[in-house]
Rosetta silent file (secondary structure, phi, psi, omega in degrees, C-alpha in Angstrom):
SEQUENCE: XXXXXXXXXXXXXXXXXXXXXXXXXXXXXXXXXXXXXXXXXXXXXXXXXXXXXXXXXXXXXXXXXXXXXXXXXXXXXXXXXXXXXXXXXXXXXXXXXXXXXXXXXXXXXXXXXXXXXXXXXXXXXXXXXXXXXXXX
SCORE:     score description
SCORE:     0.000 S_00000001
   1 L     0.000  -51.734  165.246   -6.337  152.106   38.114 S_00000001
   2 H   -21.438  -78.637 -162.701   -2.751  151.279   38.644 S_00000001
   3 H   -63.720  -51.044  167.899   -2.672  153.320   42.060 S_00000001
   4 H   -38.329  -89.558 -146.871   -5.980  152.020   43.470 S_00000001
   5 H   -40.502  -18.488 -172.562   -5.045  148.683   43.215 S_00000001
   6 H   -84.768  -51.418  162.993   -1.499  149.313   45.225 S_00000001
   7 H   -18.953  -70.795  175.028   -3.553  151.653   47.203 S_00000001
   8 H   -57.463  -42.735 -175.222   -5.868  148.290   47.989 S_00000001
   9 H   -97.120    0.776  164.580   -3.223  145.813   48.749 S_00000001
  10 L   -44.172  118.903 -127.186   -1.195  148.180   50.723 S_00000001
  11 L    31.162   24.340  155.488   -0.682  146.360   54.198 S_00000001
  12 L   -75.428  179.070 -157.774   -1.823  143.540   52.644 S_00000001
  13 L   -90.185  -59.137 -164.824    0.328  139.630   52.449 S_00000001
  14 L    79.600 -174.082  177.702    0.083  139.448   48.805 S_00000001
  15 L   -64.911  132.121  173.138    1.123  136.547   46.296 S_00000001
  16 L  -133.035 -159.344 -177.261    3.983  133.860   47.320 S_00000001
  17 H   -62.673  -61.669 -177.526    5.159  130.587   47.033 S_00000001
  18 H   -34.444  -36.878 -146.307    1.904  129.290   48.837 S_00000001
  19 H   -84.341  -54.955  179.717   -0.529  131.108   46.792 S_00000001
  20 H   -49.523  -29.105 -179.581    0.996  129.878   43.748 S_00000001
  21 H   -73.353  -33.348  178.543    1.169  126.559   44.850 S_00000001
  22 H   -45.580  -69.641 -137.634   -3.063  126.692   45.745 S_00000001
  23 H   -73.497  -28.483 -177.496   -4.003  128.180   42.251 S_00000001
  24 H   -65.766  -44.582 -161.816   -1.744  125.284   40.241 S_00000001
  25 H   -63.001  -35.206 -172.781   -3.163  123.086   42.493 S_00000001
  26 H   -94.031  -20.099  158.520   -6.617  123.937   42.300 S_00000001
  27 H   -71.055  -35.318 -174.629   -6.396  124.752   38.018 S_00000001
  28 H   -50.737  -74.506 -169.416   -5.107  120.905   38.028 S_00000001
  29 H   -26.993  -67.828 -163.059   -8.175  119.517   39.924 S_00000001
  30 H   -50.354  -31.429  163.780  -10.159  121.870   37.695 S_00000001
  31 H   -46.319  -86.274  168.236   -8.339  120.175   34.854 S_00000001
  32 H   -38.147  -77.834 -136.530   -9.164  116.262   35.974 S_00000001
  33 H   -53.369  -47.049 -160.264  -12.853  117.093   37.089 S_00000001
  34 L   -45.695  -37.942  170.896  -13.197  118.283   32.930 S_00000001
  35 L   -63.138  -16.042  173.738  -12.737  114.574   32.083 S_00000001
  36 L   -97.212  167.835 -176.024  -15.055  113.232   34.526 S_00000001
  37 L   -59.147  163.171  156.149  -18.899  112.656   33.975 S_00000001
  38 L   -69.193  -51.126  167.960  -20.938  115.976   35.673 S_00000001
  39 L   -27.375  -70.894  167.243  -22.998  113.308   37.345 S_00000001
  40 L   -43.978  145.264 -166.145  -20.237  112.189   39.405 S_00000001
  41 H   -60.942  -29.959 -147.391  -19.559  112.379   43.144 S_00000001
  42 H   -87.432  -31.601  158.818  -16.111  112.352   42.258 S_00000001
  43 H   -47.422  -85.244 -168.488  -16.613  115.251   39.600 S_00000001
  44 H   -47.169  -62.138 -148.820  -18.281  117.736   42.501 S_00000001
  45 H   -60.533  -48.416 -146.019  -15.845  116.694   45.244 S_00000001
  46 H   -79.260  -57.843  174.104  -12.860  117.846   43.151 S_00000001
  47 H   -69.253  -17.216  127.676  -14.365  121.015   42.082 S_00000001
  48 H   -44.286  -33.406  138.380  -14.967  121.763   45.802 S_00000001
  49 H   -19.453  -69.840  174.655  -11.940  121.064   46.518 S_00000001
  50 H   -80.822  -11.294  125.005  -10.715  123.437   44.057 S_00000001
  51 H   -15.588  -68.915  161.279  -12.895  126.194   44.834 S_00000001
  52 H   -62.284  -49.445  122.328  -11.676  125.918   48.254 S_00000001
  53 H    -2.816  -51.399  177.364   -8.176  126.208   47.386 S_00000001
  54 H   -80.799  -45.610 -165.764   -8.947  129.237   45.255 S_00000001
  55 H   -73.620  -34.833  172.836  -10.951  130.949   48.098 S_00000001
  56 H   -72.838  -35.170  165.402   -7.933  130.246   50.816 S_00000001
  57 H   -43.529  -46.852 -171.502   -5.413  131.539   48.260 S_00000001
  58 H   -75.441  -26.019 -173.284   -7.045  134.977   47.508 S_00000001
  59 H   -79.452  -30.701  149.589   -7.899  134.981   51.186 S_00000001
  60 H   -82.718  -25.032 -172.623   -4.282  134.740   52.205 S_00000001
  61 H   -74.955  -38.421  162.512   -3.201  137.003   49.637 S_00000001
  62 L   -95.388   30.776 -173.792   -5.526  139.720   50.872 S_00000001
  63 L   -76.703  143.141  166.758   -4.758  138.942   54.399 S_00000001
  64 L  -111.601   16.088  161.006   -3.529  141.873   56.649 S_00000001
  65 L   -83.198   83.848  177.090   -1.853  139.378   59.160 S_00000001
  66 H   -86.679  -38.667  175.580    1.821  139.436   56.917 S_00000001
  67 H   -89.575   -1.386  152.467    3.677  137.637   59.629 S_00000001
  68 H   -79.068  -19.381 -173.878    1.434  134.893   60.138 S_00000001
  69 H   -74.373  -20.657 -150.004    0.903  134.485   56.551 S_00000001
  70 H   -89.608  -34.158  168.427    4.943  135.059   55.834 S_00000001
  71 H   -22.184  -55.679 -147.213    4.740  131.794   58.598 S_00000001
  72 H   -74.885  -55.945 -178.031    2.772  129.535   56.775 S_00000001
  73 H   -48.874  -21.283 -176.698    4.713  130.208   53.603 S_00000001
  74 H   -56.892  -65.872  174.157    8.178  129.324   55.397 S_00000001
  75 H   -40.803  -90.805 -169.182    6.580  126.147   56.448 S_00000001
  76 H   -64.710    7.001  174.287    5.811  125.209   53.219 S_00000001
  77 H   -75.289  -33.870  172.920    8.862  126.359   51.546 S_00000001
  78 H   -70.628    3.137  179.431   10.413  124.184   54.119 S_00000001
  79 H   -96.975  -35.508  163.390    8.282  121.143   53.324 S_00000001
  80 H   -69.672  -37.210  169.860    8.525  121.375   49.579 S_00000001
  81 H   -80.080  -14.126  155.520   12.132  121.914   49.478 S_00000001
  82 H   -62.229  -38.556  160.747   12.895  118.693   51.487 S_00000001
  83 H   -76.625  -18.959  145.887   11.028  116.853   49.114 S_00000001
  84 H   -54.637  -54.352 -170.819   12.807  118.623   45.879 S_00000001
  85 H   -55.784  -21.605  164.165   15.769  117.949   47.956 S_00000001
  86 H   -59.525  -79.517  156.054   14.573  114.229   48.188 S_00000001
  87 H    -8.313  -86.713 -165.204   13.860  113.909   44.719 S_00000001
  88 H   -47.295  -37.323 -162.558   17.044  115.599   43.139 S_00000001
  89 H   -96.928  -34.313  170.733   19.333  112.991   45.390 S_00000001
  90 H   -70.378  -12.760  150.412   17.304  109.485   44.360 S_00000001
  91 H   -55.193  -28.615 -177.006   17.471  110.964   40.926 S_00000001
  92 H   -92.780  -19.303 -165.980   21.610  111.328   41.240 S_00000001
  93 H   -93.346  -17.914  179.490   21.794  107.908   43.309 S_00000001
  94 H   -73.365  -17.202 -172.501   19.406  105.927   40.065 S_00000001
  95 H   -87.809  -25.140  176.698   21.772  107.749   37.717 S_00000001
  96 H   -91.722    8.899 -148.819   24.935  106.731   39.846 S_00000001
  97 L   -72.076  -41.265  143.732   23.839  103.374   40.384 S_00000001
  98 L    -3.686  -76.658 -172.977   26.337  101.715   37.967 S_00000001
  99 L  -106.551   -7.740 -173.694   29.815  102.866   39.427 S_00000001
 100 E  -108.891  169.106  148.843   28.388  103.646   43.354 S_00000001
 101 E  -144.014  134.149  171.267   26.645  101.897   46.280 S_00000001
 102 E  -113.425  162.938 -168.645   25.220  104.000   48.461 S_00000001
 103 E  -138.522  168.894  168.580   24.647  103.708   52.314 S_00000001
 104 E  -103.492  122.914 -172.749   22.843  105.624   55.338 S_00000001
 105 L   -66.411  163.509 -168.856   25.604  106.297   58.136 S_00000001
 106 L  -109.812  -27.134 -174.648   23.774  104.551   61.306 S_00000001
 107 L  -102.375  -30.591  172.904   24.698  107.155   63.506 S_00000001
 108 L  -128.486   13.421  156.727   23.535  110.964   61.376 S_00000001
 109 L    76.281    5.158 -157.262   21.187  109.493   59.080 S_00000001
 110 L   -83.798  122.485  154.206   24.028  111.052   56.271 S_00000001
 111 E   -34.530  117.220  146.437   24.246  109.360   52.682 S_00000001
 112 E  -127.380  157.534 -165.703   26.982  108.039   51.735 S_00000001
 113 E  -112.605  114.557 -175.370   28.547  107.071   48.156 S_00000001
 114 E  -113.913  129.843  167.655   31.343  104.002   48.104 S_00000001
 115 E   -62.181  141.906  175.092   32.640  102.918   44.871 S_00000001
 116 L   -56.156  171.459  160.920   31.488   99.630   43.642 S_00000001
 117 L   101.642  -17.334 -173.899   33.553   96.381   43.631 S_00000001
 118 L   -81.175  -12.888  163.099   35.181   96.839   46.604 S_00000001
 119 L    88.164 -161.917 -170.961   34.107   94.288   48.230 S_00000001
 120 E   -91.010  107.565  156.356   33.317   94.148   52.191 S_00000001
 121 E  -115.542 -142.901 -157.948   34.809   97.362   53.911 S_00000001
 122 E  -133.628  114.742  160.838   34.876   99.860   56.831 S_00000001
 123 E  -111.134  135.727  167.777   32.898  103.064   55.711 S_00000001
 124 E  -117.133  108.464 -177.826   33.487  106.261   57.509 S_00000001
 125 L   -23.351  149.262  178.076   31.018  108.936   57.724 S_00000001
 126 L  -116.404  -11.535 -178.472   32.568  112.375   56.913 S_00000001
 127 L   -82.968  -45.347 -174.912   30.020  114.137   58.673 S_00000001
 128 L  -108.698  -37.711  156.359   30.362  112.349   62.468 S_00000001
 129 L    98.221   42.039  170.251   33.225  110.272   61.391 S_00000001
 130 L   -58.911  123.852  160.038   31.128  107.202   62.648 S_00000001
 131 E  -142.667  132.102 -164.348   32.786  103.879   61.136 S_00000001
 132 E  -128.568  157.168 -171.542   30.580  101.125   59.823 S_00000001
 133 E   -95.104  142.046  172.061   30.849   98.067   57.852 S_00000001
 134 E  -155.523  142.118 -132.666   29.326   97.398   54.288 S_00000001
 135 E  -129.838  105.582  174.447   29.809   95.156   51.409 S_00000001
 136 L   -88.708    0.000    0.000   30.162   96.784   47.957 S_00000001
């Protein structure tokens, strides 16, 4: 049984970060809809939704196009890890909030963290070395 199935996806895409992200996403929906009436529109749209999800997941996974598929996944690893990366740093600046102030450099868009207290100074970017004024 074993060998068929390798047999079958041989030159196939297989599972990745995308696919996984479809099936949570489309178990969730399935998840919500359980709580809604049957009746509702809002019930059916969601389990179409999630249907659809499940049919483009298996349908990339048994895709024999692997470098458009290896694409798509790139993309979204790069879209989801800007937004962990987004997360994780307003989670360290609400946790620093206390002893920091933080600023945006004006010139590379770069974060930066100045102790509090200091009153109005001259911050200089470490990335572009850009120096701007800001009152801590």
């Amino acid at each position: 049984m074993r060998e068929k199935l390798a047999k079958f996806m041989s030159g196939r895409y297989g599972p990745d970060a995308l696919f996984r992200f479809q099936i949570g996403a489309a178990l969730v929906l399935e998840l919500v809809s359980l709580f809604l009436r049957r009746s509702s529109g809002v019930y059916h749209l969601l389990n179409d939704i999630a249907l659809i999800l499940m049919i483009w997941a298996v349908w990339r996974a048994l895709s024999r196009n692997v470098q458009k598929r290896y694409l798509e996944n790139l993309r979204f690893l790069e879209l989801f890890g800007r937004a962990r990366r987004q997360s994780r740093m307003n989670k360290e600046k609400f946790s620093q909030r206390k002893d920091y102030k933080f600023f945006v450099c004006p010139n590379c868009k770069t974060n930066l963290r100045v102790p509090k207290g200091k009153g109005d100074i001259y911050i200089t970017c470490a990335k572009c070395g850009n120096r701007f004024r800001g009152k801590t």
